[in-house]
PDB file of C-alpha atoms and ligand atoms in Angstrom:
ATOM      1  CA  MET A 780       0.000   0.000   0.000  1.00 95.00           C
ATOM      2  CA  LEU A 781       0.955   3.633  -0.340  1.00 96.00           C
ATOM      3  CA  LEU A 782       1.105   5.782   2.765  1.00 97.00           C
ATOM      4  CA  GLY A 783       1.436   9.227   1.214  1.00 96.00           C
ATOM      5  CA  GLN A 784       4.500   8.820  -0.988  1.00 97.00           C
ATOM      6  CA  VAL A 785       5.928   5.838   0.894  1.00 98.00           C
ATOM      7  CA  LYS A 786       5.361   2.299  -0.329  1.00 98.00           C
ATOM      8  CA  LEU A 787       4.794  -0.289   2.412  1.00 98.00           C
ATOM      9  CA  THR A 788       4.853  -4.028   1.663  1.00 98.00           C
ATOM     10  CA  ILE A 789       4.592  -6.915   4.114  1.00 97.00           C
ATOM     11  CA  VAL A 790       7.182  -9.572   3.292  1.00 97.00           C
ATOM     12  CA  SER A 791       6.604 -12.741   5.278  1.00 97.00           C
ATOM     13  CA  ASP A 792       9.230 -15.165   6.532  1.00 97.00           C
ATOM     14  CA  GLY A 793       6.464 -17.655   7.417  1.00 97.00           C
ATOM     15  CA  VAL A 794       4.676 -18.622  10.613  1.00 97.00           C
ATOM     16  CA  PHE A 795       6.039 -20.253  13.751  1.00 97.00           C
ATOM     17  CA  TRP A 796       4.317 -21.699  16.792  1.00 97.00           C
ATOM     18  CA  LEU A 797       5.041 -20.353  20.266  1.00 97.00           C
ATOM     19  CA  ASP A 798       3.905 -21.495  23.688  1.00 96.00           C
ATOM     20  CA  GLY A 799       0.631 -19.681  24.439  1.00 96.00           C
ATOM     21  CA  GLY A 800       1.859 -18.805  27.917  1.00 96.00           C
ATOM     22  CA  ALA A 801       4.993 -17.186  26.487  1.00 95.00           C
ATOM     23  CA  HIS A 802       2.895 -14.990  24.226  1.00 96.00           C
ATOM     24  CA  PHE A 803       0.060 -14.068  26.590  1.00 95.00           C
ATOM     25  CA  GLY A 804       2.133 -13.637  29.771  1.00 95.00           C
ATOM     26  CA  ILE A 805       0.017 -13.366  32.931  1.00 95.00           C
ATOM     27  CA  VAL A 806      -3.258 -13.751  31.027  1.00 96.00           C
ATOM     28  CA  PRO A 807      -4.691 -17.214  31.801  1.00 96.00           C
ATOM     29  CA  ARG A 808      -5.568 -19.594  28.977  1.00 96.00           C
ATOM     30  CA  VAL A 809      -9.304 -19.436  29.776  1.00 95.00           C
ATOM     31  CA  LEU A 810      -9.219 -15.768  28.731  1.00 95.00           C
ATOM     32  CA  TRP A 811      -7.132 -16.073  25.570  1.00 96.00           C
ATOM     33  CA  GLU A 812      -8.410 -19.406  24.274  1.00 94.00           C
ATOM     34  CA  PRO A 813     -11.532 -17.876  22.685  1.00 93.00           C
ATOM     35  CA  LEU A 814      -9.246 -15.791  20.429  1.00 92.00           C
ATOM     36  CA  ILE A 815      -7.284 -18.641  18.933  1.00 92.00           C
ATOM     37  CA  VAL A 816      -7.188 -22.412  19.323  1.00 91.00           C
ATOM     38  CA  PRO A 817      -3.780 -23.627  20.528  1.00 96.00           C
ATOM     39  CA  ASP A 818      -2.329 -26.825  19.063  1.00 96.00           C
ATOM     40  CA  ASP A 819      -2.015 -30.004  21.134  1.00 96.00           C
ATOM     41  CA  ARG A 820       1.325 -28.736  22.503  1.00 96.00           C
ATOM     42  CA  HIS A 821      -0.208 -25.516  23.862  1.00 96.00           C
ATOM     43  CA  ARG A 822       1.280 -23.405  21.049  1.00 97.00           C
ATOM     44  CA  VAL A 823      -0.270 -20.523  19.105  1.00 97.00           C
ATOM     45  CA  PRO A 824       0.722 -19.354  15.605  1.00 97.00           C
ATOM     46  CA  MET A 825       2.937 -16.275  15.237  1.00 98.00           C
ATOM     47  CA  GLY A 826       3.333 -14.480  11.915  1.00 97.00           C
ATOM     48  CA  LEU A 827       6.772 -13.314  10.799  1.00 98.00           C
ATOM     49  CA  ASN A 828       5.545 -10.157   9.073  1.00 97.00           C
ATOM     50  CA  CYS A 829       8.632  -8.189   8.075  1.00 98.00           C
ATOM     51  CA  LEU A 830       8.137  -4.789   6.421  1.00 98.00           C
ATOM     52  CA  LEU A 831       9.650  -3.384   3.225  1.00 98.00           C
ATOM     53  CA  ILE A 832       9.591   0.423   3.179  1.00 98.00           C
ATOM     54  CA  GLU A 833      10.397   2.333  -0.020  1.00 98.00           C
ATOM     55  CA  SER A 834      11.060   5.963   0.853  1.00 98.00           C
ATOM     56  CA  ALA A 835      13.148   8.704  -0.783  1.00 97.00           C
ATOM     57  CA  GLY A 836      14.844   6.241  -3.130  1.00 97.00           C
ATOM     58  CA  LYS A 837      15.846   3.897  -0.309  1.00 98.00           C
ATOM     59  CA  ARG A 838      14.728   0.322   0.214  1.00 98.00           C
ATOM     60  CA  ILE A 839      14.477  -0.299   3.937  1.00 98.00           C
ATOM     61  CA  LEU A 840      13.735  -3.698   5.437  1.00 98.00           C
ATOM     62  CA  VAL A 841      12.459  -3.891   9.006  1.00 98.00           C
ATOM     63  CA  ASP A 842      13.325  -7.168  10.751  1.00 98.00           C
ATOM     64  CA  THR A 843      14.445 -10.363   9.060  1.00 98.00           C
ATOM     65  CA  GLY A 844      12.436 -13.226  10.592  1.00 98.00           C
ATOM     66  CA  LEU A 845      13.915 -16.518  11.754  1.00 98.00           C
ATOM     67  CA  GLY A 846      16.300 -17.079   8.827  1.00 96.00           C
ATOM     68  CA  ASP A 847      17.502 -20.429   7.525  1.00 92.00           C
ATOM     69  CA  ARG A 848      20.129 -21.484  10.044  1.00 92.00           C
ATOM     70  CA  LEU A 849      17.765 -23.156  12.527  1.00 92.00           C
ATOM     71  CA  SER A 850      18.887 -26.447  14.054  1.00 90.00           C
ATOM     72  CA  ALA A 851      16.564 -29.433  13.534  1.00 91.00           C
ATOM     73  CA  LYS A 852      15.671 -29.227  17.239  1.00 92.00           C
ATOM     74  CA  ARG A 853      14.683 -25.548  17.067  1.00 92.00           C
ATOM     75  CA  ARG A 854      12.793 -26.037  13.823  1.00 92.00           C
ATOM     76  CA  GLU A 855      10.789 -28.813  15.542  1.00 92.00           C
ATOM     77  CA  MET A 856      10.237 -26.702  18.637  1.00 93.00           C
ATOM     78  CA  LEU A 857       9.014 -23.741  16.580  1.00 96.00           C
ATOM     79  CA  ASN A 858       7.071 -25.841  14.037  1.00 96.00           C
ATOM     80  CA  LEU A 859       8.167 -23.355  11.373  1.00 95.00           C
ATOM     81  CA  GLU A 860       5.789 -23.193   8.402  1.00 94.00           C
ATOM     82  CA  ARG A 861       7.203 -21.426   5.395  1.00 93.00           C
ATOM     83  CA  ASP A 862       6.760 -21.512   1.604  1.00 89.00           C
ATOM     84  CA  ARG A 863       9.504 -19.304   0.310  1.00 91.00           C
ATOM     85  CA  GLY A 864      10.998 -17.403   3.230  1.00 96.00           C
ATOM     86  CA  LEU A 865      11.899 -13.734   3.435  1.00 98.00           C
ATOM     87  CA  VAL A 866      14.306 -13.500   0.489  1.00 98.00           C
ATOM     88  CA  GLY A 867      11.755 -15.389  -1.648  1.00 97.00           C
ATOM     89  CA  ALA A 868       9.003 -13.012  -0.518  1.00 97.00           C
ATOM     90  CA  LEU A 869      11.179 -10.043  -1.521  1.00 98.00           C
ATOM     91  CA  GLU A 870      11.852 -11.631  -4.920  1.00 98.00           C
ATOM     92  CA  GLN A 871       8.105 -12.048  -5.332  1.00 97.00           C
ATOM     93  CA  VAL A 872       7.840  -8.235  -5.317  1.00 97.00           C
ATOM     94  CA  ALA A 873      10.893  -7.902  -7.582  1.00 97.00           C
ATOM     95  CA  VAL A 874      13.358  -6.890  -4.862  1.00 98.00           C
ATOM     96  CA  ALA A 875      16.672  -8.763  -4.660  1.00 98.00           C
ATOM     97  CA  ALA A 876      18.743  -9.075  -1.466  1.00 98.00           C
ATOM     98  CA  GLU A 877      21.326  -6.776  -3.136  1.00 98.00           C
ATOM     99  CA  ASP A 878      18.684  -4.044  -3.517  1.00 98.00           C
ATOM    100  CA  ILE A 879      18.193  -3.496   0.235  1.00 98.00           C
ATOM    101  CA  ASP A 880      19.925  -0.303   1.424  1.00 98.00           C
ATOM    102  CA  ILE A 881      19.100  -0.434   5.139  1.00 98.00           C
ATOM    103  CA  VAL A 882      18.006  -3.201   7.498  1.00 99.00           C
ATOM    104  CA  ILE A 883      16.476  -2.052  10.782  1.00 99.00           C
ATOM    105  CA  ASN A 884      16.200  -4.565  13.619  1.00 98.00           C
ATOM    106  CA  THR A 885      13.515  -3.656  16.168  1.00 98.00           C
ATOM    107  CA  HIS A 886      15.548  -5.769  18.591  1.00 98.00           C
ATOM    108  CA  LEU A 887      17.805  -8.793  18.416  1.00 98.00           C
ATOM    109  CA  HIS A 888      15.621 -11.699  19.552  1.00 98.00           C
ATOM    110  CA  ALA A 889      16.108 -14.590  17.135  1.00 97.00           C
ATOM    111  CA  ASP A 890      12.693 -14.224  15.459  1.00 97.00           C
ATOM    112  CA  HIS A 891      13.572 -10.649  14.440  1.00 98.00           C
ATOM    113  CA  CYS A 892      17.132 -10.951  13.193  1.00 98.00           C
ATOM    114  CA  GLY A 893      17.591 -14.624  12.246  1.00 98.00           C
ATOM    115  CA  GLY A 894      17.651 -13.667   8.565  1.00 98.00           C
ATOM    116  CA  ASN A 895      20.311 -10.957   9.074  1.00 98.00           C
ATOM    117  CA  THR A 896      22.887 -13.509   7.971  1.00 98.00           C
ATOM    118  CA  HIS A 897      22.978 -16.717   5.968  1.00 97.00           C
ATOM    119  CA  LEU A 898      25.565 -19.392   5.261  1.00 96.00           C
ATOM    120  CA  ASN A 899      27.776 -18.871   2.210  1.00 94.00           C
ATOM    121  CA  GLU A 900      29.318 -21.678   0.109  1.00 94.00           C
ATOM    122  CA  HIS A 901      32.054 -22.116   2.758  1.00 95.00           C
ATOM    123  CA  ARG A 902      29.355 -22.562   5.436  1.00 93.00           C
ATOM    124  CA  GLN A 903      30.285 -19.260   7.054  1.00 95.00           C
ATOM    125  CA  ALA A 904      27.592 -16.871   8.291  1.00 96.00           C
ATOM    126  CA  VAL A 905      27.696 -13.663   6.200  1.00 98.00           C
ATOM    127  CA  PRO A 906      25.240 -10.756   5.876  1.00 98.00           C
ATOM    128  CA  THR A 907      22.209 -11.776   3.762  1.00 98.00           C
ATOM    129  CA  PHE A 908      21.864  -8.243   2.389  1.00 98.00           C
ATOM    130  CA  PRO A 909      25.351  -7.520   1.009  1.00 98.00           C
ATOM    131  CA  ARG A 910      24.961  -3.758   0.400  1.00 98.00           C
ATOM    132  CA  ALA A 911      22.854  -2.955   3.439  1.00 98.00           C
ATOM    133  CA  GLU A 912      23.780  -1.077   6.551  1.00 98.00           C
ATOM    134  CA  TYR A 913      22.146  -2.706   9.589  1.00 98.00           C
ATOM    135  CA  TRP A 914      20.678  -0.190  12.061  1.00 98.00           C
ATOM    136  CA  ILE A 915      20.531  -1.417  15.651  1.00 98.00           C
ATOM    137  CA  GLN A 916      20.187   0.375  18.983  1.00 98.00           C
ATOM    138  CA  ARG A 917      23.537   0.430  20.805  1.00 98.00           C
ATOM    139  CA  LEU A 918      22.029  -0.703  24.104  1.00 98.00           C
ATOM    140  CA  GLU A 919      20.199  -3.582  22.398  1.00 98.00           C
ATOM    141  CA  TRP A 920      23.480  -4.609  20.796  1.00 98.00           C
ATOM    142  CA  ALA A 921      25.182  -4.602  24.214  1.00 98.00           C
ATOM    143  CA  ASP A 922      22.383  -6.655  25.781  1.00 98.00           C
ATOM    144  CA  ALA A 923      22.511  -9.153  22.909  1.00 98.00           C
ATOM    145  CA  ARG A 924      26.295  -9.508  22.888  1.00 97.00           C
ATOM    146  CA  TYR A 925      26.390 -10.077  26.659  1.00 97.00           C
ATOM    147  CA  PRO A 926      23.198 -11.994  27.385  1.00 96.00           C
ATOM    148  CA  ASN A 927      22.190 -13.356  30.772  1.00 96.00           C
ATOM    149  CA  GLU A 928      20.575 -16.646  31.764  1.00 95.00           C
ATOM    150  CA  ARG A 929      17.132 -15.300  30.918  1.00 93.00           C
ATOM    151  CA  THR A 930      18.015 -13.913  27.472  1.00 95.00           C
ATOM    152  CA  LYS A 931      20.719 -16.201  26.123  1.00 95.00           C
ATOM    153  CA  GLY A 932      18.206 -18.600  24.544  1.00 92.00           C
ATOM    154  CA  THR A 933      17.251 -15.963  21.962  1.00 94.00           C
ATOM    155  CA  TYR A 934      20.361 -13.786  21.460  1.00 97.00           C
ATOM    156  CA  PHE A 935      22.686 -15.602  19.023  1.00 96.00           C
ATOM    157  CA  SER A 936      26.065 -14.211  18.016  1.00 96.00           C
ATOM    158  CA  GLU A 937      25.876 -15.619  14.456  1.00 96.00           C
ATOM    159  CA  ASN A 938      22.959 -13.226  13.761  1.00 97.00           C
ATOM    160  CA  LEU A 939      25.140 -10.301  14.853  1.00 98.00           C
ATOM    161  CA  VAL A 940      28.910 -10.672  14.694  1.00 98.00           C
ATOM    162  CA  PRO A 941      29.151 -11.025  10.852  1.00 98.00           C
ATOM    163  CA  LEU A 942      27.517  -7.579  10.481  1.00 98.00           C
ATOM    164  CA  GLU A 943      30.338  -5.995  12.453  1.00 98.00           C
ATOM    165  CA  GLU A 944      33.026  -8.087  10.728  1.00 98.00           C
ATOM    166  CA  HIS A 945      31.797  -6.951   7.309  1.00 98.00           C
ATOM    167  CA  GLY A 946      31.609  -3.275   8.341  1.00 98.00           C
ATOM    168  CA  GLN A 947      27.838  -3.182   7.885  1.00 98.00           C
ATOM    169  CA  LEU A 948      26.778  -2.343  11.448  1.00 98.00           C
ATOM    170  CA  ARG A 949      25.471   1.070  12.463  1.00 98.00           C
ATOM    171  CA  LEU A 950      24.713   1.524  16.139  1.00 98.00           C
ATOM    172  CA  LEU A 951      22.024   4.056  17.045  1.00 98.00           C
ATOM    173  CA  TYR A 952      21.914   6.273  20.124  1.00 98.00           C
ATOM    174  CA  GLY A 953      18.163   6.548  20.671  1.00 98.00           C
ATOM    175  CA  ASP A 954      15.578   7.958  18.245  1.00 98.00           C
ATOM    176  CA  THR A 955      17.099   8.398  14.785  1.00 98.00           C
ATOM    177  CA  PRO A 956      15.793   9.687  11.439  1.00 98.00           C
ATOM    178  CA  VAL A 957      16.237   7.280   8.513  1.00 98.00           C
ATOM    179  CA  THR A 958      14.817   9.381   5.668  1.00 98.00           C
ATOM    180  CA  GLU A 959      12.649  12.510   5.818  1.00 98.00           C
ATOM    181  CA  GLU A 960       9.656  10.174   6.086  1.00 98.00           C
ATOM    182  CA  VAL A 961      10.953   7.347   8.260  1.00 98.00           C
ATOM    183  CA  ARG A 962      12.426   7.276  11.754  1.00 98.00           C
ATOM    184  CA  CYS A 963      13.434   4.817  14.437  1.00 98.00           C
ATOM    185  CA  MET A 964      11.738   5.432  17.779  1.00 98.00           C
ATOM    186  CA  VAL A 965      12.773   3.702  20.994  1.00 98.00           C
ATOM    187  CA  THR A 966       9.799   1.912  22.578  1.00 98.00           C
ATOM    188  CA  ARG A 967      11.246   0.241  25.643  1.00 98.00           C
ATOM    189  CA  GLY A 968       9.758  -2.586  27.652  1.00 98.00           C
ATOM    190  CA  HIS A 969      10.021  -5.777  25.620  1.00 98.00           C
ATOM    191  CA  THR A 970      13.748  -5.109  25.793  1.00 98.00           C
ATOM    192  CA  ARG A 971      15.580  -2.116  27.271  1.00 97.00           C
ATOM    193  CA  ALA A 972      16.203  -0.564  23.855  1.00 98.00           C
ATOM    194  CA  HIS A 973      13.483  -2.034  21.675  1.00 98.00           C
ATOM    195  CA  GLN A 974      12.683   0.282  18.751  1.00 98.00           C
ATOM    196  CA  SER A 975       9.664   0.749  16.512  1.00 98.00           C
ATOM    197  CA  VAL A 976       9.672   2.371  13.068  1.00 98.00           C
ATOM    198  CA  VAL A 977       7.478   5.392  12.335  1.00 98.00           C
ATOM    199  CA  ILE A 978       6.532   6.352   8.774  1.00 98.00           C
ATOM    200  CA  ARG A 979       5.012   9.751   8.060  1.00 98.00           C
ATOM    201  CA  SER A 980       4.095  11.146   4.649  1.00 98.00           C
ATOM    202  CA  GLN A 981       1.580  13.672   3.362  1.00 97.00           C
ATOM    203  CA  GLY A 982      -0.270  13.881   6.663  1.00 96.00           C
ATOM    204  CA  GLN A 983      -0.531  10.121   7.158  1.00 97.00           C
ATOM    205  CA  THR A 984       1.312   8.168   9.855  1.00 98.00           C
ATOM    206  CA  ALA A 985       2.049   4.490  10.418  1.00 98.00           C
ATOM    207  CA  ILE A 986       4.075   2.602  13.008  1.00 98.00           C
ATOM    208  CA  TYR A 987       5.656  -0.820  12.763  1.00 98.00           C
ATOM    209  CA  LEU A 988       5.295  -1.861  16.376  1.00 98.00           C
ATOM    210  CA  GLY A 989       7.624  -4.859  16.628  1.00 98.00           C
ATOM    211  CA  ASP A 990       7.167  -6.678  19.930  1.00 98.00           C
ATOM    212  CA  VAL A 991       5.674  -3.706  21.798  1.00 97.00           C
ATOM    213  CA  ALA A 992       2.382  -5.183  20.583  1.00 98.00           C
ATOM    214  CA  PRO A 993       2.926  -8.344  18.544  1.00 97.00           C
ATOM    215  CA  TRP A 994      -0.826  -9.014  18.146  1.00 97.00           C
ATOM    216  CA  LYS A 995      -3.696  -6.549  18.031  1.00 97.00           C
ATOM    217  CA  GLU A 996      -4.872  -7.544  21.531  1.00 97.00           C
ATOM    218  CA  ASN A 997      -1.528  -6.392  22.929  1.00 97.00           C
ATOM    219  CA  ILE A 998      -2.297  -2.773  22.002  1.00 98.00           C
ATOM    220  CA  GLU A 999      -6.011  -2.997  22.828  1.00 98.00           C
ATOM    221  CA  ARG A1000      -5.289  -4.239  26.374  1.00 97.00           C
ATOM    222  CA  LEU A1001      -2.427  -2.772  28.399  1.00 97.00           C
ATOM    223  CA  ALA A1002      -1.932  -5.740  30.752  1.00 96.00           C
ATOM    224  CA  TRP A1003      -1.521  -8.210  27.890  1.00 97.00           C
ATOM    225  CA  THR A1004       2.252  -8.253  27.576  1.00 97.00           C
ATOM    226  CA  PRO A1005       4.376 -11.237  26.533  1.00 96.00           C
ATOM    227  CA  ALA A1006       6.069 -13.269  29.278  1.00 96.00           C
ATOM    228  CA  GLY A1007       9.456 -12.556  27.701  1.00 95.00           C
ATOM    229  CA  ASP A1008       9.271  -8.772  28.232  1.00 97.00           C
ATOM    230  CA  VAL A1009      12.268  -7.792  30.339  1.00 96.00           C
ATOM    231  CA  GLU A1010      10.538  -4.652  31.634  1.00 97.00           C
ATOM    232  CA  PRO A1011       6.787  -5.356  31.516  1.00 97.00           C
ATOM    233  CA  LEU A1012       5.831  -2.236  33.478  1.00 97.00           C
ATOM    234  CA  ASP A1013       7.714  -0.111  30.945  1.00 98.00           C
ATOM    235  CA  THR A1014       5.885  -1.926  28.143  1.00 98.00           C
ATOM    236  CA  ILE A1015       2.609  -0.840  29.720  1.00 98.00           C
ATOM    237  CA  GLU A1016       3.665   2.828  29.839  1.00 98.00           C
ATOM    238  CA  THR A1017       5.013   2.671  26.283  1.00 98.00           C
ATOM    239  CA  LYS A1018       1.706   1.189  25.124  1.00 98.00           C
ATOM    240  CA  ARG A1019      -0.359   3.726  27.082  1.00 98.00           C
ATOM    241  CA  ALA A1020       1.390   6.561  25.214  1.00 98.00           C
ATOM    242  CA  LEU A1021       1.072   4.766  21.866  1.00 98.00           C
ATOM    243  CA  GLN A1022      -2.659   4.147  22.385  1.00 98.00           C
ATOM    244  CA  GLN A1023      -3.254   7.852  22.993  1.00 98.00           C
ATOM    245  CA  TRP A1024      -1.181   8.865  19.981  1.00 98.00           C
ATOM    246  CA  ALA A1025      -2.812   6.268  17.698  1.00 98.00           C
ATOM    247  CA  LEU A1026      -6.292   7.473  18.633  1.00 98.00           C
ATOM    248  CA  GLU A1027      -5.510  11.190  18.345  1.00 97.00           C
ATOM    249  CA  GLU A1028      -3.566  11.030  15.095  1.00 97.00           C
ATOM    250  CA  GLU A1029      -5.223   8.069  13.396  1.00 97.00           C
ATOM    251  CA  VAL A1030      -1.966   6.125  13.205  1.00 98.00           C
ATOM    252  CA  LEU A1031      -1.904   2.943  11.127  1.00 98.00           C
ATOM    253  CA  LEU A1032      -0.614   0.158  13.398  1.00 98.00           C
ATOM    254  CA  ILE A1033       1.401  -2.616  11.762  1.00 98.00           C
ATOM    255  CA  PHE A1034       1.645  -5.947  13.623  1.00 98.00           C
ATOM    256  CA  GLU A1035       4.705  -8.158  13.276  1.00 98.00           C
ATOM    257  CA  HIS A1036       3.389 -11.417  14.760  1.00 98.00           C
ATOM    258  CA  ASP A1037      -0.390 -11.311  14.427  1.00 97.00           C
ATOM    259  CA  PRO A1038      -1.297 -14.362  12.315  1.00 95.00           C
ATOM    260  CA  ARG A1039      -4.776 -12.975  11.514  1.00 95.00           C
ATOM    261  CA  ILE A1040      -4.212  -9.351  10.459  1.00 96.00           C
ATOM    262  CA  THR A1041      -1.176  -7.303   9.414  1.00 97.00           C
ATOM    263  CA  ALA A1042      -2.392  -3.794  10.244  1.00 98.00           C
ATOM    264  CA  GLY A1043      -5.267  -1.703  11.535  1.00 98.00           C
ATOM    265  CA  TYR A1044      -6.509   1.481  13.172  1.00 98.00           C
ATOM    266  CA  LEU A1045      -7.269   1.761  16.889  1.00 98.00           C
ATOM    267  CA  ARG A1046     -10.898   2.741  17.577  1.00 98.00           C
ATOM    268  CA  GLN A1047     -12.649   3.605  20.820  1.00 96.00           C
ATOM    269  CA  HIS A1048     -16.052   2.091  21.563  1.00 95.00           C
ATOM    270  CA  GLY A1049     -17.188   3.317  24.986  1.00 93.00           C
ATOM    271  CA  ASP A1050     -14.425   2.278  27.383  1.00 91.00           C
ATOM    272  CA  LYS A1051     -13.138  -0.409  25.024  1.00 95.00           C
ATOM    273  CA  LEU A1052     -10.392  -0.078  22.449  1.00 98.00           C
ATOM    274  CA  GLU A1053     -10.511  -2.216  19.334  1.00 98.00           C
ATOM    275  CA  VAL A1054      -8.346  -2.482  16.255  1.00 98.00           C
ATOM    276  CA  GLU A1055     -10.181  -2.180  12.969  1.00 98.00           C
ATOM    277  CA  PRO A1056      -8.213  -4.345  10.502  1.00 97.00           C
ATOM    278  CA  VAL A1057      -6.697  -3.005   7.277  1.00 95.00           C
ATOM    279  CA  ASN A1058      -5.288  -5.268   4.610  1.00 84.00           C
ATOM    280  CA  LEU A1059      -1.655  -4.313   4.043  1.00 82.00           C
ATOM    281  CA  GLU A1060      -0.794  -6.935   1.394  1.00 67.00           C
TER     282      GLU A1060
HETATM  283 ZN1  LIG B1241       9.107 -11.539  18.438  1.00 82.14          ZN
END
């Protein structure tokens, strides 16, 4: 779709299945089960909706999915369903890996940066997007390079180190403009330096939320935050501000993991907030 003069395209890396408790956090299954039926291993589907932004002559890719270096064990655990993967999805819209100018990672959990790198013919991990500069918050980089017991299961050095080795890493110090129409905005909570991407053109605004609100219910309901959030109370305050802004300025919300919708507008009905879906294909 066109948002003013900016072209936005969802490019999917597939769908994976995550423990329902991990996704819904403190919300008990009896409350979330009516939304989606979990599989027999208590898992719910999670989209891998990456975003291609074409602005001011630049091709910008936000997040890179799970990539193709998963071990058999992780692939089984995640029940990854995929037809063509992210690079295939880009090719489908006539964009080659070499055409990407900038990759922005919202954060460095493995389902957001797994496709940053791929294995070359010598089985070495190298950047998937050979011309791209990869834009990552400095504090997120530090947290990912020195993980703790709680985070080490999702921060993997092979998604990161090759970017630095190939001189393609750009560390950001907080909110940063990308083009005149696109900017990175820190939205802390899920991680300490999680960032979202704001697009603004000709009076219209959109935000790619990342894991601030992976599904629409996560922005409709403040207490619904994933179990993996490192600062859940900060997530709530970040979401409170985003809710207000989305309502006042009619901001198009783009969801990275919602398996049912890719985008929508927040609407108020009495004391309830609901997302009205928009098809962003
Ligand atoms: Zn995620």
